[in-house]
Tab-separated table of C-alpha atoms in Angstrom:
chain	number	residue	atom	x	y	z
A	1	MET	CA	18.666	-5.506	12.172
A	2	ILE	CA	17.579	-1.710	11.948
A	3	THR	CA	19.086	0.058	9.440
A	4	PHE	CA	19.364	3.419	7.997
A	5	PHE	CA	16.889	2.955	5.612
A	6	TYR	CA	14.304	1.726	8.186
A	7	ILE	CA	15.331	4.606	10.392
A	8	LEU	CA	14.515	7.070	7.597
A	9	ARG	CA	11.346	5.048	6.971
A	10	PHE	CA	9.839	5.469	10.355
A	11	PHE	CA	10.704	9.406	10.753
A	12	HIS	CA	9.156	9.695	6.866
A	13	ILE	CA	5.890	7.800	8.185
A	14	ILE	CA	5.624	9.915	11.517
A	15	SER	CA	6.321	13.182	9.697
A	16	ALA	CA	3.690	12.383	7.172
A	17	ALA	CA	1.431	11.423	9.642
A	18	VAL	CA	2.100	14.777	11.890
A	19	TRP	CA	1.866	16.838	8.448
A	20	PHE	CA	-1.904	15.316	7.817
A	21	GLY	CA	-2.787	15.268	11.172
A	22	ALA	CA	-1.839	18.499	12.633
A	23	VAL	CA	-4.284	20.562	10.390
A	24	LEU	CA	-7.061	17.886	9.756
A	25	LEU	CA	-9.777	19.512	12.151
A	26	THR	CA	-8.133	23.303	11.798
A	27	PRO	CA	-10.613	24.699	9.157
A	28	GLY	CA	-13.634	23.723	10.808
A	29	ASP	CA	-12.152	25.016	14.179
A	30	VAL	CA	-11.661	28.215	12.249
A	31	ARG	CA	-15.011	28.461	10.755
A	32	GLN	CA	-16.939	27.757	14.134
A	33	THR	CA	-14.945	29.998	16.292
A	34	LEU	CA	-15.302	33.109	14.181
A	35	GLU	CA	-19.024	32.202	13.961
A	36	ARG	CA	-18.847	32.688	17.502
A	37	GLY	CA	-17.305	35.940	17.404
A	38	ARG	CA	-15.739	37.706	20.110
A	39	PRO	CA	-14.187	36.708	22.954
A	40	HIS	CA	-13.959	33.225	21.357
A	41	VAL	CA	-11.778	34.293	18.581
A	42	ASP	CA	-9.059	35.603	20.902
A	43	GLY	CA	-7.741	31.961	21.680
A	44	LEU	CA	-8.186	31.155	17.744
A	45	LYS	CA	-5.033	32.964	16.673
A	46	ASP	CA	-2.512	30.689	18.666
A	47	ARG	CA	-3.988	27.117	17.720
A	48	LEU	CA	-4.166	28.381	13.803
A	49	GLN	CA	-0.402	29.362	13.981
A	50	LYS	CA	0.563	26.410	15.909
A	51	SER	CA	-1.392	23.683	13.796
A	52	VAL	CA	-0.152	25.536	10.092
A	53	GLY	CA	3.607	25.938	11.237
A	54	ILE	CA	3.959	22.175	12.907
A	55	SER	CA	2.196	20.869	9.506
A	56	LEU	CA	4.693	23.088	7.297
A	57	ARG	CA	7.669	21.833	9.140
A	58	ALA	CA	6.170	18.148	9.042
A	59	GLY	CA	5.785	18.643	5.371
A	60	VAL	CA	9.252	19.692	5.016
A	61	LEU	CA	10.747	17.081	6.997
A	62	THR	CA	8.324	14.559	4.956
A	63	VAL	CA	9.878	15.587	1.913
A	64	ILE	CA	13.523	15.744	3.003
A	65	THR	CA	13.162	11.928	4.234
A	66	GLY	CA	11.013	10.822	1.230
A	67	PHE	CA	14.201	12.188	-0.990
A	68	ALA	CA	16.674	10.485	1.704
A	69	ILE	CA	15.107	6.919	1.339
A	70	ILE	CA	14.942	7.548	-2.547
A	71	MET	CA	18.659	8.354	-2.505
A	72	THR	CA	19.345	5.473	-0.245
A	73	SER	CA	17.421	2.999	-2.678
A	74	GLY	CA	19.679	4.047	-5.372
A	75	GLY	CA	18.292	7.192	-6.724
A	76	PHE	CA	15.021	8.061	-8.719
A	77	GLY	CA	15.986	5.658	-11.568
A	78	ASN	CA	15.610	2.729	-8.971
A	79	VAL	CA	12.182	3.484	-7.475
A	80	PRO	CA	8.784	3.003	-9.263
A	81	PHE	CA	7.366	5.558	-11.190
A	82	ARG	CA	4.656	6.169	-8.450
A	83	ILE	CA	7.124	7.292	-6.155
A	84	HIS	CA	7.952	10.078	-8.536
A	85	LEU	CA	4.337	10.809	-8.629
A	86	ALA	CA	4.216	11.284	-4.686
A	87	MET	CA	7.003	13.106	-4.641
A	88	GLY	CA	5.525	15.737	-6.941
A	89	LEU	CA	2.367	15.679	-5.166
A	90	ALA	CA	4.441	16.033	-1.828
A	91	ILE	CA	6.068	19.105	-3.174
A	92	LEU	CA	2.964	20.721	-4.825
A	93	MET	CA	1.345	20.298	-1.240
A	94	LEU	CA	4.412	22.233	0.268
A	95	GLY	CA	3.787	24.814	-2.506
A	96	LEU	CA	0.174	25.183	-1.546
A	97	GLY	CA	0.862	25.526	2.009
A	98	PHE	CA	3.607	27.993	1.889
A	99	MET	CA	2.216	30.116	-0.864
A	100	MET	CA	-1.574	30.039	-0.309
A	101	ILE	CA	-2.508	28.439	2.956
A	102	ASN	CA	0.157	29.972	5.383
A	103	PRO	CA	-0.548	33.528	3.889
A	104	LEU	CA	-4.363	32.962	4.658
A	105	SER	CA	-3.712	31.862	8.123
A	106	ASP	CA	-1.587	34.915	8.626
A	107	ALA	CA	-4.498	37.144	7.140
A	108	ILE	CA	-7.063	35.554	9.386
A	109	CYS	CA	-4.709	36.159	12.271
A	110	ASP	CA	-4.139	39.842	11.280
A	111	ILE	CA	-7.820	40.486	11.370
A	112	ILE	CA	-8.090	38.723	14.716
A	113	ASP	CA	-5.274	41.066	16.032
A	114	GLN	CA	-7.264	43.995	14.993
A	115	LYS	CA	-9.614	43.273	17.841
A	116	SER	CA	-12.863	44.351	15.645
A	117	GLU	CA	-16.322	42.794	16.322
A	118	ASN	CA	-16.765	42.587	12.412
A	119	LEU	CA	-15.345	39.395	11.703
A	120	ASP	CA	-16.772	39.192	7.947
A	121	GLU	CA	-13.707	39.185	6.029
A	122	ALA	CA	-12.053	36.660	8.468
A	123	LYS	CA	-15.001	34.515	7.755
A	124	SER	CA	-14.511	34.758	3.981
A	125	LEU	CA	-11.097	33.987	4.391
A	126	ALA	CA	-11.537	31.038	6.505
A	127	THR	CA	-13.866	29.566	3.454
A	128	THR	CA	-11.002	29.658	1.249
A	129	PHE	CA	-8.862	28.165	3.887
A	130	GLY	CA	-11.111	25.646	4.151
A	131	ALA	CA	-11.319	24.699	0.505
A	132	LEU	CA	-7.619	25.143	-0.097
A	133	SER	CA	-7.052	22.723	3.089
A	134	GLY	CA	-9.535	20.502	1.520
A	135	VAL	CA	-7.531	20.225	-1.846
A	136	ASN	CA	-4.544	19.670	0.402
A	137	HIS	CA	-6.125	16.667	2.008
A	138	LEU	CA	-6.942	15.125	-1.091
A	139	LEU	CA	-3.851	15.490	-2.205
A	140	TRP	CA	-2.355	13.630	0.742
A	141	PHE	CA	-4.688	10.999	0.293
A	142	ILE	CA	-3.424	10.330	-3.310
A	143	THR	CA	-0.359	10.562	-2.312
A	144	LEU	CA	-0.711	7.883	0.639
A	145	GLY	CA	-2.551	5.893	-2.014
A	146	LEU	CA	0.763	6.028	-4.506
A	147	MET	CA	2.876	4.982	-1.656
A	148	VAL	CA	1.039	2.101	-0.309
A	149	ILE	CA	-0.623	0.372	-3.456
A	150	LYS	CA	2.555	-1.394	-5.017
A	151	SER	CA	0.311	-2.100	-8.562
A	152	ILE	CA	0.446	1.304	-9.861
């Protein structure tokens, strides 16, 4: 029988997959498109805003469903410590996304909007965007490991 707990888990797993997958290839797309220059850059803004926006929304949903799963399981006192760590890392990733990755994305889009042929500043920001995205992906993999490895 399908219970509320299993429905929460289903949405938790789906939202986590979208959170990770929505921006998996974005840093490479940004870097390669900026290297090509105009007119290729004109379509980048929409792709960048969509992927980062979808990822952040899915991240919020992942944390909310994770919290709901914990509460449905009897609270933080009734779940293993690895789940506490995973929740902390997920909140850290959301903070990184909202406070650093999203503003970088917006700054790259602002430069694209200026219609300048000189995209050097955007390329520099894209390097930082890629590095922070890499850190976020590493944290995501660690979090995933904490969720599935039961011996921790």
